[in-house]
């Protein structure tokens, strides 16, 4: 039995690309695979897109980026066991598929290989393609993760081969789940500890040949924002803690603005409930900026929703809400922490850059952040 959620969000060898955030269109996929006893056996949440260079009938080359996967199917995804491997299999579009294979040993499970197949016979995606047919790119990965740990890599990972660029980010995956429950032990990729988390630039309409557009006015670069500390109380007890520098990137009527939030003139409030928590910021030009957190799988939390309404320099009001986000995922009873710059893509017109981020929206004890969980780091590269 396969249960999945596809929700839009605003967002070699191996090379880490640091790109200027533009108009982002991507999809977060979440797969919960259960066995015959209806127990969870494989969990995965990730974002991905593919850029393909192909030859046309006129002997020129075109490039297309595919990030809108439509409504995928998961035929061929399997749980696996001690003798047989596990697999995530995704089908989408006309003749496109993506497969990841896992194997298990006594104390570890391995991500063995990734394959991506695309159909140049799809004239909508590959107009004027010289060669028609299904082509496959296979990549050997072969790195190991301790059994009963969830692998996390928010940073951008890129695989390049045969004219195909595969981008992956915000990856959370656990194969061979024990006792039907996703683990609270995280196994981090090396880049989450050492580099800035970024998201790739993709066109707002896909699939089509890659094009970019620029706003009429480009904002001047802004210095790093000051870091503010915010808290929410439930009665006399602190129930939510947040420490972060915030930089807002807004594009409205083709005019781009970059706004640093000054914590010295920013008010804050919020509320805490068993399954959700809210932090609301406000100032003279920000009517409200809401961060809504939620509990999932009974043992993890994440940033689910961002709502904003603010006055721009020209006096107009910019408002937007997205309740289908999936950022800052961490175990309950711990805090999510990242000292590097990160980007929350709320929409193509609104992104939030965070600096020196630490948040704990649940299970705050004595008004202090919980002691950081000992986190292991993957030395292999995806």
mmCIF file of C-alpha atoms in Angstrom:
data_model
loop_
_atom_site.group_PDB
_atom_site.id
_atom_site.type_symbol
_atom_site.label_atom_id
_atom_site.label_comp_id
_atom_site.label_asym_id
_atom_site.label_seq_id
_atom_site.Cartn_x
_atom_site.Cartn_y
_atom_site.Cartn_z
ATOM 1 C CA UNK A 1 0.000 0.000 0.000
ATOM 2 C CA UNK A 2 1.369 3.413 -0.960
ATOM 3 C CA UNK A 3 0.255 6.740 0.523
ATOM 4 C CA UNK A 4 1.718 9.963 -0.776
ATOM 5 C CA UNK A 5 1.277 13.707 -0.717
ATOM 6 C CA UNK A 6 2.255 16.069 -3.520
ATOM 7 C CA UNK A 7 2.097 19.690 -2.502
ATOM 8 C CA UNK A 8 3.384 22.768 -4.352
ATOM 9 C CA UNK A 9 5.826 24.950 -2.491
ATOM 10 C CA UNK A 10 7.374 28.131 -3.331
ATOM 11 C CA UNK A 11 11.371 27.135 -3.864
ATOM 12 C CA UNK A 12 29.236 17.592 -10.747
ATOM 13 C CA UNK A 13 30.399 14.456 -10.007
ATOM 14 C CA UNK A 14 28.885 16.253 -7.206
ATOM 15 C CA UNK A 15 28.981 20.048 -7.183
ATOM 16 C CA UNK A 16 27.360 22.425 -4.719
ATOM 17 C CA UNK A 17 25.929 25.382 -6.606
ATOM 18 C CA UNK A 18 25.331 28.711 -4.846
ATOM 19 C CA UNK A 19 22.711 30.493 -6.926
ATOM 20 C CA UNK A 20 20.851 33.768 -6.610
ATOM 21 C CA UNK A 21 17.268 32.925 -5.762
ATOM 22 C CA UNK A 22 14.885 33.747 -8.588
ATOM 23 C CA UNK A 23 11.372 32.674 -9.463
ATOM 24 C CA UNK A 24 11.017 29.267 -7.877
ATOM 25 C CA UNK A 25 8.613 26.548 -8.945
ATOM 26 C CA UNK A 26 9.116 23.135 -7.450
ATOM 27 C CA UNK A 27 7.243 20.367 -5.697
ATOM 28 C CA UNK A 28 7.772 18.664 -2.364
ATOM 29 C CA UNK A 29 7.081 14.950 -2.502
ATOM 30 C CA UNK A 30 6.357 12.859 0.584
ATOM 31 C CA UNK A 31 6.070 9.079 0.446
ATOM 32 C CA UNK A 32 4.839 6.807 3.224
ATOM 33 C CA UNK A 33 5.184 3.170 2.178
ATOM 34 C CA UNK A 34 3.531 0.512 4.341
ATOM 35 C CA UNK A 35 3.847 -3.264 4.445
ATOM 36 C CA UNK A 36 1.132 -5.931 4.407
ATOM 37 C CA UNK A 37 0.499 -5.282 8.110
ATOM 38 C CA UNK A 38 -0.028 -1.584 7.355
ATOM 39 C CA UNK A 39 3.115 -0.676 9.293
ATOM 40 C CA UNK A 40 5.323 2.104 7.890
ATOM 41 C CA UNK A 41 8.402 0.555 6.274
ATOM 42 C CA UNK A 42 9.863 3.390 4.158
ATOM 43 C CA UNK A 43 9.588 7.142 4.584
ATOM 44 C CA UNK A 44 10.850 9.798 2.185
ATOM 45 C CA UNK A 45 10.334 13.500 1.684
ATOM 46 C CA UNK A 46 12.322 15.436 -0.874
ATOM 47 C CA UNK A 47 12.399 18.018 -3.637
ATOM 48 C CA UNK A 48 13.976 17.494 -7.044
ATOM 49 C CA UNK A 49 14.173 18.794 -10.568
ATOM 50 C CA UNK A 50 15.980 17.804 -13.752
ATOM 51 C CA UNK A 51 17.689 19.868 -16.450
ATOM 52 C CA UNK A 52 18.279 18.088 -19.770
ATOM 53 C CA UNK A 53 20.287 19.222 -22.791
ATOM 54 C CA UNK A 54 19.242 17.655 -26.089
ATOM 55 C CA UNK A 55 20.020 17.995 -29.787
ATOM 56 C CA UNK A 56 17.349 19.303 -32.160
ATOM 57 C CA UNK A 57 16.607 18.425 -35.792
ATOM 58 C CA UNK A 58 18.406 21.645 -36.813
ATOM 59 C CA UNK A 59 21.593 20.342 -35.101
ATOM 60 C CA UNK A 60 21.410 23.004 -32.399
ATOM 61 C CA UNK A 61 20.965 22.280 -28.705
ATOM 62 C CA UNK A 62 18.167 23.175 -26.337
ATOM 63 C CA UNK A 63 17.886 22.891 -22.570
ATOM 64 C CA UNK A 64 14.703 22.058 -20.682
ATOM 65 C CA UNK A 65 14.110 22.028 -16.916
ATOM 66 C CA UNK A 66 11.499 19.688 -15.472
ATOM 67 C CA UNK A 67 10.274 20.445 -11.951
ATOM 68 C CA UNK A 68 6.497 20.200 -12.160
ATOM 69 C CA UNK A 69 5.968 16.457 -11.819
ATOM 70 C CA UNK A 70 2.198 16.695 -12.115
ATOM 71 C CA UNK A 71 0.533 13.869 -10.206
ATOM 72 C CA UNK A 72 3.082 11.057 -9.911
ATOM 73 C CA UNK A 73 2.487 7.369 -9.325
ATOM 74 C CA UNK A 74 4.622 5.100 -7.184
ATOM 75 C CA UNK A 75 4.238 1.748 -8.889
ATOM 76 C CA UNK A 76 7.114 -0.599 -8.085
ATOM 77 C CA UNK A 77 8.001 0.950 -4.725
ATOM 78 C CA UNK A 78 8.740 -1.851 -2.254
ATOM 79 C CA UNK A 79 9.542 -2.203 1.454
ATOM 80 C CA UNK A 80 12.282 -4.797 1.201
ATOM 81 C CA UNK A 81 13.595 -7.054 3.956
ATOM 82 C CA UNK A 82 16.811 -8.766 5.061
ATOM 83 C CA UNK A 83 17.047 -10.664 1.759
ATOM 84 C CA UNK A 84 15.515 -8.158 -0.675
ATOM 85 C CA UNK A 85 16.280 -4.520 -1.306
ATOM 86 C CA UNK A 86 13.929 -1.586 -0.825
ATOM 87 C CA UNK A 87 12.977 0.802 -3.622
ATOM 88 C CA UNK A 88 11.367 4.163 -4.286
ATOM 89 C CA UNK A 89 9.917 4.226 -7.808
ATOM 90 C CA UNK A 90 8.233 7.364 -9.151
ATOM 91 C CA UNK A 91 6.516 7.745 -12.534
ATOM 92 C CA UNK A 92 5.353 11.094 -13.910
ATOM 93 C CA UNK A 93 4.594 12.856 -17.176
ATOM 94 C CA UNK A 94 4.825 10.979 -20.453
ATOM 95 C CA UNK A 95 7.500 8.307 -20.087
ATOM 96 C CA UNK A 96 9.432 9.785 -17.158
ATOM 97 C CA UNK A 97 10.525 7.754 -14.133
ATOM 98 C CA UNK A 98 12.919 7.997 -11.174
ATOM 99 C CA UNK A 99 14.128 5.073 -9.047
ATOM 100 C CA UNK A 100 16.252 4.811 -5.895
ATOM 101 C CA UNK A 101 17.437 1.395 -4.655
ATOM 102 C CA UNK A 102 18.340 0.559 -1.033
ATOM 103 C CA UNK A 103 19.946 -2.517 0.538
ATOM 104 C CA UNK A 104 20.217 -3.599 4.175
ATOM 105 C CA UNK A 105 22.860 -5.290 6.290
ATOM 106 C CA UNK A 106 23.102 -6.053 9.995
ATOM 107 C CA UNK A 107 23.645 -2.485 11.256
ATOM 108 C CA UNK A 108 23.285 -0.183 8.241
ATOM 109 C CA UNK A 109 21.222 0.416 5.145
ATOM 110 C CA UNK A 110 22.696 1.735 1.916
ATOM 111 C CA UNK A 111 21.490 4.054 -0.819
ATOM 112 C CA UNK A 112 22.876 2.046 -3.702
ATOM 113 C CA UNK A 113 21.839 3.723 -6.933
ATOM 114 C CA UNK A 114 19.675 6.381 -8.554
ATOM 115 C CA UNK A 115 18.288 6.158 -12.088
ATOM 116 C CA UNK A 116 16.310 8.705 -14.088
ATOM 117 C CA UNK A 117 14.525 7.961 -17.374
ATOM 118 C CA UNK A 118 13.098 10.577 -19.727
ATOM 119 C CA UNK A 119 11.225 10.431 -23.004
ATOM 120 C CA UNK A 120 12.507 12.628 -25.843
ATOM 121 C CA UNK A 121 9.506 11.432 -27.829
ATOM 122 C CA UNK A 122 7.392 13.795 -25.704
ATOM 123 C CA UNK A 123 7.126 16.662 -28.198
ATOM 124 C CA UNK A 124 5.718 19.062 -25.610
ATOM 125 C CA UNK A 125 8.739 18.737 -23.364
ATOM 126 C CA UNK A 126 11.354 18.184 -26.089
ATOM 127 C CA UNK A 127 10.238 20.148 -29.165
ATOM 128 C CA UNK A 128 12.220 19.334 -32.337
ATOM 129 C CA UNK A 129 14.271 16.601 -30.629
ATOM 130 C CA UNK A 130 16.497 14.864 -33.166
ATOM 131 C CA UNK A 131 16.364 11.448 -31.481
ATOM 132 C CA UNK A 132 13.090 10.062 -30.105
ATOM 133 C CA UNK A 133 12.822 7.494 -27.344
ATOM 134 C CA UNK A 134 13.339 6.774 -23.647
ATOM 135 C CA UNK A 135 16.840 7.411 -22.321
ATOM 136 C CA UNK A 136 18.117 6.416 -18.868
ATOM 137 C CA UNK A 137 20.877 7.856 -16.709
ATOM 138 C CA UNK A 138 22.196 5.550 -13.960
ATOM 139 C CA UNK A 139 24.253 6.796 -11.012
ATOM 140 C CA UNK A 140 25.985 4.612 -8.417
ATOM 141 C CA UNK A 141 25.770 6.212 -4.978
ATOM 142 C CA UNK A 142 26.687 3.463 -2.486
ATOM 143 C CA UNK A 143 26.864 5.118 0.912
ATOM 144 C CA UNK A 144 25.759 3.736 4.234
ATOM 145 C CA UNK A 145 23.447 5.049 6.971
ATOM 146 C CA UNK A 146 23.054 3.482 10.421
ATOM 147 C CA UNK A 147 19.976 1.308 10.660
ATOM 148 C CA UNK A 148 17.092 3.138 12.342
ATOM 149 C CA UNK A 149 18.516 6.590 11.495
ATOM 150 C CA UNK A 150 16.788 9.025 9.159
ATOM 151 C CA UNK A 151 19.071 10.605 6.559
ATOM 152 C CA UNK A 152 18.700 14.382 6.217
ATOM 153 C CA UNK A 153 20.225 16.704 3.623
ATOM 154 C CA UNK A 154 18.642 20.126 3.225
ATOM 155 C CA UNK A 155 21.532 21.335 1.072
ATOM 156 C CA UNK A 156 21.452 21.130 -2.702
ATOM 157 C CA UNK A 157 23.034 17.973 -4.149
ATOM 158 C CA UNK A 158 23.696 17.776 -7.875
ATOM 159 C CA UNK A 159 24.427 14.808 -10.113
ATOM 160 C CA UNK A 160 25.600 15.488 -13.680
ATOM 161 C CA UNK A 161 25.913 12.857 -16.397
ATOM 162 C CA UNK A 162 25.254 12.591 -20.148
ATOM 163 C CA UNK A 163 23.770 16.069 -20.432
ATOM 164 C CA UNK A 164 21.377 15.534 -17.504
ATOM 165 C CA UNK A 165 21.577 17.564 -14.278
ATOM 166 C CA UNK A 166 19.687 16.088 -11.317
ATOM 167 C CA UNK A 167 19.071 18.459 -8.386
ATOM 168 C CA UNK A 168 17.932 17.260 -4.955
ATOM 169 C CA UNK A 169 17.344 19.224 -1.751
ATOM 170 C CA UNK A 170 15.320 19.111 1.485
ATOM 171 C CA UNK A 171 15.876 15.338 1.519
ATOM 172 C CA UNK A 172 14.628 13.220 4.439
ATOM 173 C CA UNK A 173 14.649 9.457 3.894
ATOM 174 C CA UNK A 174 14.593 6.308 6.009
ATOM 175 C CA UNK A 175 14.491 2.848 4.454
ATOM 176 C CA UNK A 176 13.737 -0.308 6.463
ATOM 177 C CA UNK A 177 11.859 1.662 9.143
ATOM 178 C CA UNK A 178 11.867 -0.198 12.460
ATOM 179 C CA UNK A 179 8.624 -0.806 14.392
ATOM 180 C CA UNK A 180 6.623 1.325 11.965
ATOM 181 C CA UNK A 181 7.923 4.647 13.359
ATOM 182 C CA UNK A 182 10.240 7.182 11.715
ATOM 183 C CA UNK A 183 13.393 7.622 13.770
ATOM 184 C CA UNK A 184 14.264 10.752 15.740
ATOM 185 C CA UNK A 185 17.998 10.074 15.161
ATOM 186 C CA UNK A 186 19.225 12.139 12.209
ATOM 187 C CA UNK A 187 22.211 11.278 10.022
ATOM 188 C CA UNK A 188 23.271 14.536 8.377
ATOM 189 C CA UNK A 189 24.952 15.001 5.032
ATOM 190 C CA UNK A 190 28.291 16.742 5.291
ATOM 191 C CA UNK A 191 27.121 19.861 3.479
ATOM 192 C CA UNK A 192 24.380 20.578 6.014
ATOM 193 C CA UNK A 193 27.172 21.186 8.520
ATOM 194 C CA UNK A 194 29.629 22.999 6.281
ATOM 195 C CA UNK A 195 27.820 24.922 3.531
ATOM 196 C CA UNK A 196 24.887 27.181 2.858
ATOM 197 C CA UNK A 197 21.562 25.564 2.047
ATOM 198 C CA UNK A 198 20.317 26.774 -1.346
ATOM 199 C CA UNK A 199 17.535 25.961 -3.740
ATOM 200 C CA UNK A 200 17.938 25.809 -7.502
ATOM 201 C CA UNK A 201 16.494 28.387 -9.870
ATOM 202 C CA UNK A 202 13.851 26.945 -12.172
ATOM 203 C CA UNK A 203 11.373 28.595 -14.545
ATOM 204 C CA UNK A 204 7.863 29.303 -13.311
ATOM 205 C CA UNK A 205 6.291 27.360 -16.193
ATOM 206 C CA UNK A 206 7.543 23.844 -16.916
ATOM 207 C CA UNK A 207 8.199 21.774 -18.857
ATOM 208 C CA UNK A 208 9.512 24.178 -21.475
ATOM 209 C CA UNK A 209 12.911 25.428 -22.650
ATOM 210 C CA UNK A 210 14.618 27.215 -19.786
ATOM 211 C CA UNK A 211 14.052 30.960 -19.752
ATOM 212 C CA UNK A 212 14.629 33.595 -17.119
ATOM 213 C CA UNK A 213 13.107 36.978 -16.488
ATOM 214 C CA UNK A 214 14.277 39.850 -14.329
ATOM 215 C CA UNK A 215 12.273 42.401 -12.397
ATOM 216 C CA UNK A 216 12.222 45.947 -13.674
ATOM 217 C CA UNK A 217 14.170 47.109 -10.638
ATOM 218 C CA UNK A 218 16.939 45.080 -9.004
ATOM 219 C CA UNK A 219 17.445 45.746 -5.285
ATOM 220 C CA UNK A 220 20.817 46.719 -3.939
ATOM 221 C CA UNK A 221 22.561 44.027 -1.908
ATOM 222 C CA UNK A 222 21.760 44.265 1.802
ATOM 223 C CA UNK A 223 24.057 43.523 4.706
ATOM 224 C CA UNK A 224 23.392 40.591 6.990
ATOM 225 C CA UNK A 225 20.375 41.314 9.238
ATOM 226 C CA UNK A 226 20.640 41.554 13.007
ATOM 227 C CA UNK A 227 19.710 38.417 14.932
ATOM 228 C CA UNK A 228 16.639 38.659 17.142
ATOM 229 C CA UNK A 229 15.362 36.434 19.949
ATOM 230 C CA UNK A 230 11.634 35.726 20.203
ATOM 231 C CA UNK A 231 9.523 33.662 22.580
ATOM 232 C CA UNK A 232 5.905 32.668 23.098
ATOM 233 C CA UNK A 233 4.396 31.927 26.509
ATOM 234 C CA UNK A 234 1.558 29.630 27.497
ATOM 235 C CA UNK A 235 0.522 31.162 30.791
ATOM 236 C CA UNK A 236 3.737 31.702 32.712
ATOM 237 C CA UNK A 237 5.674 28.999 30.830
ATOM 238 C CA UNK A 238 7.682 29.569 27.674
ATOM 239 C CA UNK A 239 6.420 27.204 24.969
ATOM 240 C CA UNK A 240 8.237 28.438 21.832
ATOM 241 C CA UNK A 241 11.727 29.801 21.314
ATOM 242 C CA UNK A 242 13.182 31.329 18.151
ATOM 243 C CA UNK A 243 16.491 33.032 17.431
ATOM 244 C CA UNK A 244 17.175 34.238 13.885
ATOM 245 C CA UNK A 245 18.150 37.034 11.560
ATOM 246 C CA UNK A 246 15.462 37.609 8.919
ATOM 247 C CA UNK A 247 15.734 39.081 5.429
ATOM 248 C CA UNK A 248 12.582 39.382 3.301
ATOM 249 C CA UNK A 249 12.750 39.225 -0.508
ATOM 250 C CA UNK A 250 9.614 40.564 -2.174
ATOM 251 C CA UNK A 251 8.813 41.010 -5.877
ATOM 252 C CA UNK A 252 5.654 43.039 -6.466
ATOM 253 C CA UNK A 253 4.569 44.592 -9.776
ATOM 254 C CA UNK A 254 7.975 43.606 -11.205
ATOM 255 C CA UNK A 255 9.786 45.611 -8.511
ATOM 256 C CA UNK A 256 12.070 43.630 -6.189
ATOM 257 C CA UNK A 257 12.727 44.664 -2.585
ATOM 258 C CA UNK A 258 15.063 43.271 0.058
ATOM 259 C CA UNK A 259 14.102 44.136 3.634
ATOM 260 C CA UNK A 260 16.088 43.320 6.759
ATOM 261 C CA UNK A 261 13.965 42.882 9.898
ATOM 262 C CA UNK A 262 15.262 44.961 12.799
ATOM 263 C CA UNK A 263 14.541 42.957 15.985
ATOM 264 C CA UNK A 264 14.865 46.116 18.120
ATOM 265 C CA UNK A 265 11.646 47.542 16.640
ATOM 266 C CA UNK A 266 9.817 44.261 16.027
ATOM 267 C CA UNK A 267 7.026 43.018 18.251
ATOM 268 C CA UNK A 268 6.161 39.362 18.696
ATOM 269 C CA UNK A 269 3.344 37.188 19.977
ATOM 270 C CA UNK A 270 1.916 33.739 19.300
ATOM 271 C CA UNK A 271 0.237 30.671 20.692
ATOM 272 C CA UNK A 272 1.030 27.028 21.475
ATOM 273 C CA UNK A 273 -1.173 23.968 21.080
ATOM 274 C CA UNK A 274 -0.433 20.214 21.206
ATOM 275 C CA UNK A 275 -0.149 19.862 17.413
ATOM 276 C CA UNK A 276 0.574 23.430 16.230
ATOM 277 C CA UNK A 277 2.473 26.510 17.363
ATOM 278 C CA UNK A 278 2.462 30.085 16.051
ATOM 279 C CA UNK A 279 5.079 32.842 16.149
ATOM 280 C CA UNK A 280 3.791 36.209 14.875
ATOM 281 C CA UNK A 281 6.086 39.184 14.217
ATOM 282 C CA UNK A 282 4.941 42.747 13.542
ATOM 283 C CA UNK A 283 6.408 46.224 13.111
ATOM 284 C CA UNK A 284 5.507 49.618 11.664
ATOM 285 C CA UNK A 285 5.658 48.265 8.092
ATOM 286 C CA UNK A 286 4.816 44.598 8.765
ATOM 287 C CA UNK A 287 1.182 44.042 9.735
ATOM 288 C CA UNK A 288 2.023 40.413 10.493
ATOM 289 C CA UNK A 289 4.584 37.764 9.606
ATOM 290 C CA UNK A 290 3.414 34.360 10.849
ATOM 291 C CA UNK A 291 5.491 31.203 11.244
ATOM 292 C CA UNK A 292 3.216 28.203 11.890
ATOM 293 C CA UNK A 293 4.768 24.932 13.084
ATOM 294 C CA UNK A 294 3.122 21.506 13.143
ATOM 295 C CA UNK A 295 3.751 18.012 14.513
ATOM 296 C CA UNK A 296 4.009 15.061 12.125
ATOM 297 C CA UNK A 297 4.364 11.338 12.714
ATOM 298 C CA UNK A 298 3.915 12.101 16.430
ATOM 299 C CA UNK A 299 7.652 12.609 16.919
ATOM 300 C CA UNK A 300 8.841 15.393 14.594
ATOM 301 C CA UNK A 301 8.019 19.034 13.946
ATOM 302 C CA UNK A 302 8.397 21.253 10.884
ATOM 303 C CA UNK A 303 7.556 24.711 9.535
ATOM 304 C CA UNK A 304 4.223 24.184 7.791
ATOM 305 C CA UNK A 305 2.923 27.660 7.044
ATOM 306 C CA UNK A 306 4.039 31.257 6.502
ATOM 307 C CA UNK A 307 1.598 34.181 6.253
ATOM 308 C CA UNK A 308 2.614 37.768 5.580
ATOM 309 C CA UNK A 309 0.998 41.165 5.109
ATOM 310 C CA UNK A 310 3.247 44.206 4.840
ATOM 311 C CA UNK A 311 3.465 47.735 3.489
ATOM 312 C CA UNK A 312 5.944 48.293 0.660
ATOM 313 C CA UNK A 313 7.959 51.446 0.007
ATOM 314 C CA UNK A 314 5.441 52.699 -2.565
ATOM 315 C CA UNK A 315 2.605 52.438 -0.034
ATOM 316 C CA UNK A 316 0.998 49.319 -1.537
ATOM 317 C CA UNK A 317 0.196 46.255 0.593
ATOM 318 C CA UNK A 318 1.780 42.879 -0.168
ATOM 319 C CA UNK A 319 0.008 39.837 1.299
ATOM 320 C CA UNK A 320 0.593 36.122 0.773
ATOM 321 C CA UNK A 321 -0.024 32.824 2.573
ATOM 322 C CA UNK A 322 1.300 29.304 2.003
ATOM 323 C CA UNK A 323 0.173 26.453 4.284
ATOM 324 C CA UNK A 324 1.921 23.671 2.336
ATOM 325 C CA UNK A 325 5.533 24.289 3.305
ATOM 326 C CA UNK A 326 7.935 21.707 4.647
ATOM 327 C CA UNK A 327 11.028 23.304 6.225
ATOM 328 C CA UNK A 328 13.010 23.091 9.487
ATOM 329 C CA UNK A 329 12.207 19.426 10.132
ATOM 330 C CA UNK A 330 13.552 18.094 13.457
ATOM 331 C CA UNK A 331 12.643 15.635 16.248
ATOM 332 C CA UNK A 332 10.261 16.757 18.984
ATOM 333 C CA UNK A 333 12.112 17.661 22.144
ATOM 334 C CA UNK A 334 15.009 19.144 20.192
ATOM 335 C CA UNK A 335 15.584 22.391 18.311
ATOM 336 C CA UNK A 336 16.261 22.994 14.628
ATOM 337 C CA UNK A 337 19.537 24.846 14.228
ATOM 338 C CA UNK A 338 21.460 26.214 11.230
ATOM 339 C CA UNK A 339 24.046 28.975 11.508
ATOM 340 C CA UNK A 340 24.427 29.275 7.733
ATOM 341 C CA UNK A 341 22.117 31.279 5.496
ATOM 342 C CA UNK A 342 18.982 29.377 4.503
ATOM 343 C CA UNK A 343 16.088 30.270 2.201
ATOM 344 C CA UNK A 344 12.413 29.589 2.833
ATOM 345 C CA UNK A 345 10.666 29.824 -0.543
ATOM 346 C CA UNK A 346 7.116 30.860 0.287
ATOM 347 C CA UNK A 347 6.284 31.689 -3.337
ATOM 348 C CA UNK A 348 7.900 32.947 -6.516
ATOM 349 C CA UNK A 349 7.300 36.483 -5.229
ATOM 350 C CA UNK A 350 8.264 36.021 -1.588
ATOM 351 C CA UNK A 351 11.273 34.352 0.023
ATOM 352 C CA UNK A 352 12.740 34.604 3.510
ATOM 353 C CA UNK A 353 16.471 34.305 4.116
ATOM 354 C CA UNK A 354 17.381 33.229 7.651
ATOM 355 C CA UNK A 355 20.701 33.614 9.458
ATOM 356 C CA UNK A 356 21.924 32.010 12.698
ATOM 357 C CA UNK A 357 18.621 30.180 12.959
ATOM 358 C CA UNK A 358 17.488 28.182 15.983
ATOM 359 C CA UNK A 359 13.853 27.302 16.702
ATOM 360 C CA UNK A 360 12.071 25.050 19.169
ATOM 361 C CA UNK A 361 8.273 25.291 18.937
ATOM 362 C CA UNK A 362 7.404 22.321 21.216
ATOM 363 C CA UNK A 363 8.524 20.733 24.492
ATOM 364 C CA UNK A 364 10.473 23.719 25.785
ATOM 365 C CA UNK A 365 11.739 23.016 29.311
ATOM 366 C CA UNK A 366 12.532 25.750 31.846
ATOM 367 C CA UNK A 367 12.448 28.431 29.133
ATOM 368 C CA UNK A 368 15.615 27.079 27.483
ATOM 369 C CA UNK A 369 16.495 25.316 24.263
ATOM 370 C CA UNK A 370 16.888 21.586 24.699
ATOM 371 C CA UNK A 371 20.424 20.262 24.706
ATOM 372 C CA UNK A 372 21.427 19.658 21.109
ATOM 373 C CA UNK A 373 21.079 16.063 20.010
ATOM 374 C CA UNK A 374 24.361 14.443 19.050
ATOM 375 C CA UNK A 375 24.194 14.405 15.262
ATOM 376 C CA UNK A 376 26.374 12.237 13.076
ATOM 377 C CA UNK A 377 27.602 13.426 9.723
ATOM 378 C CA UNK A 378 27.646 11.552 6.451
ATOM 379 C CA UNK A 379 31.140 11.674 5.038
ATOM 380 C CA UNK A 380 30.106 10.211 1.720
ATOM 381 C CA UNK A 381 28.631 12.451 -0.969
ATOM 382 C CA UNK A 382 25.207 12.115 -2.568
#
